PDB file of C-alpha atoms and ligand atoms in Angstrom:
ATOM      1  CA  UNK A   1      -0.876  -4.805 -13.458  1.00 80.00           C
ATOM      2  CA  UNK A   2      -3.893  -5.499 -10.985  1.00 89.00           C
ATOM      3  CA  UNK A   3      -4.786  -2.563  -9.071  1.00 94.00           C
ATOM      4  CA  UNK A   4      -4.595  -3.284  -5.513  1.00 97.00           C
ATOM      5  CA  UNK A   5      -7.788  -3.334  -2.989  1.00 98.00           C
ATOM      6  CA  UNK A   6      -9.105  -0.199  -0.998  1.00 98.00           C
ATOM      7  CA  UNK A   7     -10.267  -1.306   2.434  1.00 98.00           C
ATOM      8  CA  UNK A   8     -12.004   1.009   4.720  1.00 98.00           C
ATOM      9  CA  UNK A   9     -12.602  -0.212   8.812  1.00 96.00           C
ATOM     10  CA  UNK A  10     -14.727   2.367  10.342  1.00 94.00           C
ATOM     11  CA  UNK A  11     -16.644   1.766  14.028  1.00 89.00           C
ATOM     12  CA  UNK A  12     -16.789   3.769  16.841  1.00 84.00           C
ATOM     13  CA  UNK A  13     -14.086   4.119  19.491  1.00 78.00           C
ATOM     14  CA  UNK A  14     -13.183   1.722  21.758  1.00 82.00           C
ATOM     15  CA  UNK A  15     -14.777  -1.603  18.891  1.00 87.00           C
ATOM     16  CA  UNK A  16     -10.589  -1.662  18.428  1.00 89.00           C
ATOM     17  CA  UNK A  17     -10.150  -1.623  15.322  1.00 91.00           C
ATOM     18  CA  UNK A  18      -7.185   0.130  15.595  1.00 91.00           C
ATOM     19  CA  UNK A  19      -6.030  -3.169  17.162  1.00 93.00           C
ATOM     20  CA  UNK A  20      -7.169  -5.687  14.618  1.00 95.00           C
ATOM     21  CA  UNK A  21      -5.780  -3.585  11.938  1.00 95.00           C
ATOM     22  CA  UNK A  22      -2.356  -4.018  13.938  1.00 94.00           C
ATOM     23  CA  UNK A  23      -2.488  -7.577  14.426  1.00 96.00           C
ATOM     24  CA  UNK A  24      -3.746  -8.176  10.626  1.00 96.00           C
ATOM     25  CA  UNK A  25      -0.265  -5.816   9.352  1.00 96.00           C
ATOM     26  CA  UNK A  26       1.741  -8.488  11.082  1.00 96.00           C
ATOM     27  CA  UNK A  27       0.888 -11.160   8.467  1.00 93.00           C
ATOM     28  CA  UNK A  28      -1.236  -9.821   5.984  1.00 92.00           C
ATOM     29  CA  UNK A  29       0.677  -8.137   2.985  1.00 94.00           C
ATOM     30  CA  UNK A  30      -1.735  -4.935   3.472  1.00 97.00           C
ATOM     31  CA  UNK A  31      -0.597  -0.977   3.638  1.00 97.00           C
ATOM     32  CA  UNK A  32      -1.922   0.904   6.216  1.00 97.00           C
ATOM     33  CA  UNK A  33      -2.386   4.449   5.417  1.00 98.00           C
ATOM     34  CA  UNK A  34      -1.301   6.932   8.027  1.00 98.00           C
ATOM     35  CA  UNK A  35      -3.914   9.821   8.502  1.00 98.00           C
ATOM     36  CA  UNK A  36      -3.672  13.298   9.700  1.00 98.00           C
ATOM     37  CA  UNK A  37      -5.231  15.016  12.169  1.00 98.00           C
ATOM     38  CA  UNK A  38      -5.360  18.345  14.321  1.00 98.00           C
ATOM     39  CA  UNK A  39      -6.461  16.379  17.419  1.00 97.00           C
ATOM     40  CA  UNK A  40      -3.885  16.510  20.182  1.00 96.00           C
ATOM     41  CA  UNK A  41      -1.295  13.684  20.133  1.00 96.00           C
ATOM     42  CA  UNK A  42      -2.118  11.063  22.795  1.00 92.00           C
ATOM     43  CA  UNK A  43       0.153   9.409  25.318  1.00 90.00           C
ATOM     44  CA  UNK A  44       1.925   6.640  23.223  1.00 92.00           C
ATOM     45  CA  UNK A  45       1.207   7.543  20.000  1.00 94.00           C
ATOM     46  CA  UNK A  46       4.173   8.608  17.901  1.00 96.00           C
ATOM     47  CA  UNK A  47       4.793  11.472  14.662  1.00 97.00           C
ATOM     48  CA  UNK A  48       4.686   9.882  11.448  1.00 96.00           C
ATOM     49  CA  UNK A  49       3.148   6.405  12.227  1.00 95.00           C
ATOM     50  CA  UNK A  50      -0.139   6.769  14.022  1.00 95.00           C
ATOM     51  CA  UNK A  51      -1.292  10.081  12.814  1.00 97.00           C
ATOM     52  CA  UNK A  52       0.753  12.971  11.388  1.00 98.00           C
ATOM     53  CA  UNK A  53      -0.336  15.918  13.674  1.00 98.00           C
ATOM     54  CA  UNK A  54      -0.954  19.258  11.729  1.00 98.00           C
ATOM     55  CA  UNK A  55      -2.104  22.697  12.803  1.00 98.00           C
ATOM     56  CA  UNK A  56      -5.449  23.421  10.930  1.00 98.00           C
ATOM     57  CA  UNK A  57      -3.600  25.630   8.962  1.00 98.00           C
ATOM     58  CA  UNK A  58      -1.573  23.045   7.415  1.00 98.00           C
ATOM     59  CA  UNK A  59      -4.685  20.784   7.762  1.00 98.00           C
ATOM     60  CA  UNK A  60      -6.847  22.964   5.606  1.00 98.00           C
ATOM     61  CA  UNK A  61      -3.405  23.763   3.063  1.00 98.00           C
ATOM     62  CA  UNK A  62      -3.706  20.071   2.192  1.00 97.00           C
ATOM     63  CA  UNK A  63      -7.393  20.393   1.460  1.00 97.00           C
ATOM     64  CA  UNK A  64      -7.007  23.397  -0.945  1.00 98.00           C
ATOM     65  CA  UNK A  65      -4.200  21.843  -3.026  1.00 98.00           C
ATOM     66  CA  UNK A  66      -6.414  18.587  -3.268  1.00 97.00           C
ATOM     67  CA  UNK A  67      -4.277  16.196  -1.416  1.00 97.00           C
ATOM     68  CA  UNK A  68      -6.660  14.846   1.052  1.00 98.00           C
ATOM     69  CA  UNK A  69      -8.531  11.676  -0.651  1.00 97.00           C
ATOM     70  CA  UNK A  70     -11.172  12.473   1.934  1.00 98.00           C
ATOM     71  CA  UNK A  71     -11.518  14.423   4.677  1.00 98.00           C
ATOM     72  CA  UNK A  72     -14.143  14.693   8.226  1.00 96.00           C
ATOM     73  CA  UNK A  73     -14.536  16.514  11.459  1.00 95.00           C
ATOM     74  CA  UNK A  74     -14.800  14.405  14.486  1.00 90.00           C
ATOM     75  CA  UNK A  75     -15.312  15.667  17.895  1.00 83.00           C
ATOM     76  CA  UNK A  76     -13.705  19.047  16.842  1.00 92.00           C
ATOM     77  CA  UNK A  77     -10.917  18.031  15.270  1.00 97.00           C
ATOM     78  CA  UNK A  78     -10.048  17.653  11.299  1.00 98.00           C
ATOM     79  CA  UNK A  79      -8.940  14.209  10.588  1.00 98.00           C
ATOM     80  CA  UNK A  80      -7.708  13.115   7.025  1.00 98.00           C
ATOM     81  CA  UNK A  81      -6.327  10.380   4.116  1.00 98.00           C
ATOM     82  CA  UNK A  82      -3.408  11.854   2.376  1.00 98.00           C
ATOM     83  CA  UNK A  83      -4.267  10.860  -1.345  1.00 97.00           C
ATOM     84  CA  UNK A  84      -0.627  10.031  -2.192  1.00 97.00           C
ATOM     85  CA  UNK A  85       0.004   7.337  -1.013  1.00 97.00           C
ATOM     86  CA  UNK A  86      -2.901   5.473  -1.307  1.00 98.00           C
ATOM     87  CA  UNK A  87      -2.554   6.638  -5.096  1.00 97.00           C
ATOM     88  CA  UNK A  88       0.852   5.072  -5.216  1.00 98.00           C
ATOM     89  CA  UNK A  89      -0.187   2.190  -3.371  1.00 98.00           C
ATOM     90  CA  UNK A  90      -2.769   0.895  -5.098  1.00 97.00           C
ATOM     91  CA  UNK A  91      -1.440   1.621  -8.785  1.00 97.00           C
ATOM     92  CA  UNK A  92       1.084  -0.780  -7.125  1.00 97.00           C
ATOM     93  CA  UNK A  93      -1.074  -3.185  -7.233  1.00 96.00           C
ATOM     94  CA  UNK A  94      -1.301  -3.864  -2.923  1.00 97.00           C
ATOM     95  CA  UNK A  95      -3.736  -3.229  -1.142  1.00 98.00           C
ATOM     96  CA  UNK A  96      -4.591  -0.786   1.470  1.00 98.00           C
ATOM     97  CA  UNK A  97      -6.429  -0.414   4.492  1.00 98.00           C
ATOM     98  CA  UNK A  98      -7.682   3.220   5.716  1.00 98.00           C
ATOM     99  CA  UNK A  99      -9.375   3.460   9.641  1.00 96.00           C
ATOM    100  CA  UNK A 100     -11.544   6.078   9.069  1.00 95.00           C
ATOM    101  CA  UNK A 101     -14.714   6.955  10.316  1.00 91.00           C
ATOM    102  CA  UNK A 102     -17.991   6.805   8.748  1.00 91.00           C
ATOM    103  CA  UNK A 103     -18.371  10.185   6.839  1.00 92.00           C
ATOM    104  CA  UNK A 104     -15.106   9.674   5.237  1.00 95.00           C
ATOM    105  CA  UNK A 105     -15.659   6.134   4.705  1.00 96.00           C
ATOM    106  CA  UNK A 106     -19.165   7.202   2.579  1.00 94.00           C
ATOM    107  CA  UNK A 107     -16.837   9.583   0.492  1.00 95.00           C
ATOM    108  CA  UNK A 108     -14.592   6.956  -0.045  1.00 97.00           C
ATOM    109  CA  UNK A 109     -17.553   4.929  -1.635  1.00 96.00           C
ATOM    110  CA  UNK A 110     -18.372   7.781  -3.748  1.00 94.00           C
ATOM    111  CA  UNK A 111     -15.254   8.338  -5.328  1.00 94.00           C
ATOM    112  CA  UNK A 112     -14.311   4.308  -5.032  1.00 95.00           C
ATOM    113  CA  UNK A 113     -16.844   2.227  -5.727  1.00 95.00           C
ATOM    114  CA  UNK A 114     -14.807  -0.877  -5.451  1.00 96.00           C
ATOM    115  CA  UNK A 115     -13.954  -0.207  -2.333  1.00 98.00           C
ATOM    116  CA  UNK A 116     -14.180  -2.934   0.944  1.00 98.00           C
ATOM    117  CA  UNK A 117     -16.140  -0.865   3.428  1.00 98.00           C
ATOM    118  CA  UNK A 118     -15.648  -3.013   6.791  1.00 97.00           C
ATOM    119  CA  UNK A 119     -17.629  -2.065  10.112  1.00 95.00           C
ATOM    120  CA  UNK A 120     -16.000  -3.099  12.889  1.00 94.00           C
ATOM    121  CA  UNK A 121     -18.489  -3.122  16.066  1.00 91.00           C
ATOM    122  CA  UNK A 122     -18.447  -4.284  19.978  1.00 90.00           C
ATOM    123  CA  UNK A 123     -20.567  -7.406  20.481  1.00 90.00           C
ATOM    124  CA  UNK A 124     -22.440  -4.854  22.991  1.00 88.00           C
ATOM    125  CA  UNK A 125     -23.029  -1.242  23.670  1.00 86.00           C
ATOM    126  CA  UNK A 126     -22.476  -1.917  27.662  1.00 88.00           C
ATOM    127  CA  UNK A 127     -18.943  -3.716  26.264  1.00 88.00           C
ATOM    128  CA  UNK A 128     -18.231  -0.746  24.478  1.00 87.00           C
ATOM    129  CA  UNK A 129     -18.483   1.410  27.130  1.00 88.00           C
ATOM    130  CA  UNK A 130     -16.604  -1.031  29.644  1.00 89.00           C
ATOM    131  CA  UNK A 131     -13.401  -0.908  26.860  1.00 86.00           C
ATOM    132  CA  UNK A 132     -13.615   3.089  26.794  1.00 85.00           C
ATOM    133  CA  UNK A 133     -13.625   3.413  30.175  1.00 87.00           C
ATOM    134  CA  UNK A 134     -11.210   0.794  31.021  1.00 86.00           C
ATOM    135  CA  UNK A 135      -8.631   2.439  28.388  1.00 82.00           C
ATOM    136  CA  UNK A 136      -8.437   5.270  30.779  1.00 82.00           C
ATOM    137  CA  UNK A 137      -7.093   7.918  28.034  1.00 80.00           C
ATOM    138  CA  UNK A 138     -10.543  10.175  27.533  1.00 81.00           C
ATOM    139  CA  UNK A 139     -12.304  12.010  29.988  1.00 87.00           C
ATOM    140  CA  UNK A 140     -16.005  10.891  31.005  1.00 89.00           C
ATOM    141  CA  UNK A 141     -17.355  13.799  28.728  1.00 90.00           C
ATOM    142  CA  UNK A 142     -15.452  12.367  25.948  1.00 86.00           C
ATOM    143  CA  UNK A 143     -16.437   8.807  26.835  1.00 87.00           C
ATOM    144  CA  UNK A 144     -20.337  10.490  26.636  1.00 89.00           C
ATOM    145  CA  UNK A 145     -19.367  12.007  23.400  1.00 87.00           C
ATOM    146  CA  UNK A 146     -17.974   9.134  21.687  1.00 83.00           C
ATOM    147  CA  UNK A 147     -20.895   6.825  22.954  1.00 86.00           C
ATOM    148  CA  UNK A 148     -23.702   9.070  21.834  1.00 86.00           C
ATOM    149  CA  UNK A 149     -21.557   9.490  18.291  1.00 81.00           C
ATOM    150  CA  UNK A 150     -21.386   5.074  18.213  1.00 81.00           C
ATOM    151  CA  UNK A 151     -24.921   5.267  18.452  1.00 80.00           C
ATOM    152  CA  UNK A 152     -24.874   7.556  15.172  1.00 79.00           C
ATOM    153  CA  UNK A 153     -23.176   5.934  13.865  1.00 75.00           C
ATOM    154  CA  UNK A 154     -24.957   2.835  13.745  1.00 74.00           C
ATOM    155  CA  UNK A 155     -27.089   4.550  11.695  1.00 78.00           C
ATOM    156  CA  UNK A 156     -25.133   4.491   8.048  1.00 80.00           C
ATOM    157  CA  UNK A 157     -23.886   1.091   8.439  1.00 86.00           C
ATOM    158  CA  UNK A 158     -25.901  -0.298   6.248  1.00 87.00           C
ATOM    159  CA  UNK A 159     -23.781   0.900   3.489  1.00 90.00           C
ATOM    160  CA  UNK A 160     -21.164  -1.218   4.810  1.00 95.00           C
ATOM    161  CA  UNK A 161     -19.587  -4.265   2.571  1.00 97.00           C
ATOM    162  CA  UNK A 162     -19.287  -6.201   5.935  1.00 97.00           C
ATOM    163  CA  UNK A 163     -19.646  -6.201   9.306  1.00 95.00           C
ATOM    164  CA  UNK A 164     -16.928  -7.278  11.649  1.00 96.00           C
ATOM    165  CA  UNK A 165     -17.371  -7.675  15.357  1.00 94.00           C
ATOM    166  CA  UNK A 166     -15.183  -7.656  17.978  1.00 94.00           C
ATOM    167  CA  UNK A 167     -15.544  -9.936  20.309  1.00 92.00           C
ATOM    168  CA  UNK A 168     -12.165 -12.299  20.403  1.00 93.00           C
ATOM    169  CA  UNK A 169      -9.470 -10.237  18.782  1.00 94.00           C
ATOM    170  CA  UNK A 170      -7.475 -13.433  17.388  1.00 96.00           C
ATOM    171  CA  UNK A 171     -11.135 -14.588  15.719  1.00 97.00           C
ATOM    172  CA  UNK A 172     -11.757 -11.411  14.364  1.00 97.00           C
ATOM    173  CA  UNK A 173      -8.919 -10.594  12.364  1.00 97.00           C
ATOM    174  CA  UNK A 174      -9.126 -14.202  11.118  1.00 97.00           C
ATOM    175  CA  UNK A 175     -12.769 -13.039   9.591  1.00 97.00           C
ATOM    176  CA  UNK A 176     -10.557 -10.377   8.183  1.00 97.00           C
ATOM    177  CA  UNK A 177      -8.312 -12.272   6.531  1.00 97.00           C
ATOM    178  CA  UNK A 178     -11.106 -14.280   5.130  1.00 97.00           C
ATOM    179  CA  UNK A 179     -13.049 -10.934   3.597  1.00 98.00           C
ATOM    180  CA  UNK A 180      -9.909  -9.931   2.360  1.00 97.00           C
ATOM    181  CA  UNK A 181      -8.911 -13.351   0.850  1.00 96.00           C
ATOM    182  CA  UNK A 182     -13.120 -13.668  -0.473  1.00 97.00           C
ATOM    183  CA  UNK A 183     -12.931  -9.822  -2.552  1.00 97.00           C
ATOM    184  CA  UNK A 184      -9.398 -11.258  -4.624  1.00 96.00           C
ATOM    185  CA  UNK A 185     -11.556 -13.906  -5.608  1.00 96.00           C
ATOM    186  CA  UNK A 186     -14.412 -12.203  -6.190  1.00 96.00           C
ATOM    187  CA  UNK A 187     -15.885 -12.640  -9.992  1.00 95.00           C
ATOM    188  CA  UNK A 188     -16.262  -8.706 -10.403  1.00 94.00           C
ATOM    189  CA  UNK A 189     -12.226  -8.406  -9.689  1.00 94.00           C
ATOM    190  CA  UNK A 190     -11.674 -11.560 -11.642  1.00 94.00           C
ATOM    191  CA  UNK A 191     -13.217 -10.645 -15.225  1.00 93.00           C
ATOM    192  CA  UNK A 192     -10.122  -9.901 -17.125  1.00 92.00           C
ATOM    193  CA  UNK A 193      -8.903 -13.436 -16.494  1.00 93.00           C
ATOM    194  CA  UNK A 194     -12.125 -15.087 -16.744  1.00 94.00           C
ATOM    195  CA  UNK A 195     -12.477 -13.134 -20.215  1.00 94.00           C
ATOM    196  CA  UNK A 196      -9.014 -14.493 -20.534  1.00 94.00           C
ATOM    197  CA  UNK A 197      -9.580 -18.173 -20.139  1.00 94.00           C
ATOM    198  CA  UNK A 198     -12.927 -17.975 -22.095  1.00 93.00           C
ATOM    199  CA  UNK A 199     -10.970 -16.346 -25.112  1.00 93.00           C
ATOM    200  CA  UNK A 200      -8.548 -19.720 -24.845  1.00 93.00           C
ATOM    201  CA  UNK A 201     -11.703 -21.993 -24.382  1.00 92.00           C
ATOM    202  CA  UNK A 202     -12.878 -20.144 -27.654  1.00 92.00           C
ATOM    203  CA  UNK A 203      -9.668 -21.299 -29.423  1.00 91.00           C
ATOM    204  CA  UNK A 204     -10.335 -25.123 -28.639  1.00 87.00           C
ATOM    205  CA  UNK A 205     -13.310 -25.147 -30.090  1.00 85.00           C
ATOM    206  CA  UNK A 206     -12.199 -22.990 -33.268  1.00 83.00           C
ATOM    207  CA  UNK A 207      -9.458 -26.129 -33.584  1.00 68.00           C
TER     208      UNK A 207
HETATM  209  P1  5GP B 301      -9.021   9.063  17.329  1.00 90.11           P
HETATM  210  O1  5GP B 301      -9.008  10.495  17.750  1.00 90.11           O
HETATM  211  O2  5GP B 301      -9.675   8.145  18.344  1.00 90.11           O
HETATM  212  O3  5GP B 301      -7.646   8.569  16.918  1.00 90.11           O
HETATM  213  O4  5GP B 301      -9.899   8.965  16.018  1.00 90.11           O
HETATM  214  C1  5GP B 301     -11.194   9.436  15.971  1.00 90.11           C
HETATM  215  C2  5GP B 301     -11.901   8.909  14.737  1.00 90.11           C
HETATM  216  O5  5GP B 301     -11.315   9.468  13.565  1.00 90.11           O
HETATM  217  C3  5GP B 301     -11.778   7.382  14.587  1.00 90.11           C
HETATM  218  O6  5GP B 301     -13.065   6.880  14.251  1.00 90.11           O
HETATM  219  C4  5GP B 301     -10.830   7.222  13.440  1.00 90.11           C
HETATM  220  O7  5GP B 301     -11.059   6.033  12.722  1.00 90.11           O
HETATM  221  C5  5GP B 301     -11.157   8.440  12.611  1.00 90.11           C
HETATM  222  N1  5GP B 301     -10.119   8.774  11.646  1.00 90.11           N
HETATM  223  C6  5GP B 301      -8.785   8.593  11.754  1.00 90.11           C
HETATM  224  N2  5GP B 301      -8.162   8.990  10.655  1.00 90.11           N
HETATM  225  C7  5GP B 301      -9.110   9.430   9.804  1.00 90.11           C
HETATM  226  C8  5GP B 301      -9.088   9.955   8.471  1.00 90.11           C
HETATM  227  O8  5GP B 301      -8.074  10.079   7.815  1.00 90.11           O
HETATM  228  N3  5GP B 301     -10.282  10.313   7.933  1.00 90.11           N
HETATM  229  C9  5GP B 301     -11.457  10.181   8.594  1.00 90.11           C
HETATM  230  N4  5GP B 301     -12.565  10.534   7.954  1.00 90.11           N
HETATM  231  N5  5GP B 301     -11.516   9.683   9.843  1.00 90.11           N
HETATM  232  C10 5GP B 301     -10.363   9.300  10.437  1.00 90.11           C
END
């Protein structure tokens, strides 16, 4: 069986991602991987299905028996990809979409070189900013933080398969059904059937 397709989204807070990934799960036959983290849980968020919330100790139990697939810090706190699942996942042959950020997203690369490695962005930096503050969940030094780590961040994209922005949500998680839909029929992913088909062609001409 086909092994499914890893994608990656990565882009700072407030691009919402988190929100295109939502609205491509409702129609897209994709797996979302849950993460876990030792930030604090946030208003709204629930146990189990947007992050599984560990103690560092646990966190750093996971990354000594080799389950984490990757692992980063961000703003303090350890955030992580269970390898499991994913594992299971793609072996499965479906795809799967981590939100990471961009240090995991490079290991990711490393260890998966077929790997979709989507940057999501705001059309704007002043946009940005409007969304974070207008979300009302951070503090303003935590707005600063995340703003000075966007800019950062801008800084690896370029090893980034493609680069999604954000402007309409319903347009952009069309474009993400079309990347999605253009890697399955990608010619690298396509060479055992191509071989395939060229091994029948060889046949006619044998006849
Ligand atoms: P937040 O605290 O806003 O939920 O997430 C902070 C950042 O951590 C976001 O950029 C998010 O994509 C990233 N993140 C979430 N889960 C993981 C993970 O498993 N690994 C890595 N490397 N980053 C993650």
């Amino acid at each position: 069986m086909k092994r499914g397709i890893l994608f990656v989204m990565s882009g700072p807070s407030g691009t919402g991602k988190g929100t295109v990934c939502a609205e491509l799960l409702k129609t897209e036959p994709i797996f979302l991987s849950v993460s876990a983290t030792t930030r604090e849980k946030r208003k709204g968020e629930t146990e189990g299905v947007t992050y599984n919330y560990l103690s560092e100790e646990e966190f750093k139990a996971l990354i000594e028996t080799d389950e984490m697939l990757e692992y980063a810090q961000y703003s303090g706190n350890y955030y992580g990809t269970p390898k499991a699942y994913v594992e299971e996942q793609l072996s499965k042959g479906r795809d799967v979409i981590l939100e990471i950020e961009i240090q995991g997203a490079r290991k990711i690369k490393k260890k998966f070189p077929e790997a979709v490695l989507v940057f999501v962005t705001a059309p704007s930096m002043e946009v940005l900013r409007e969304r974070l503050v207008g979300r009302g969940t951070e503090t303003a030094e935590v707005i600063h933080q995340r703003l000075a780590r966007a800019a950062q961040e801008a800084e690896g994209v370029d090893e980034y398969d493609y680069v999604l922005v954000n402007d309409q949500l319903d347009e952009a998680v069309d474009r993400l059904h079309g990347i999605i839909q253009s890697e399955h029929f990608s010619m690298k992913r396509n060479l055992d059937f191509i071989h395939e088909i060229q091994a029948q062609a060889a046949k006619f001409t044998e006849n």
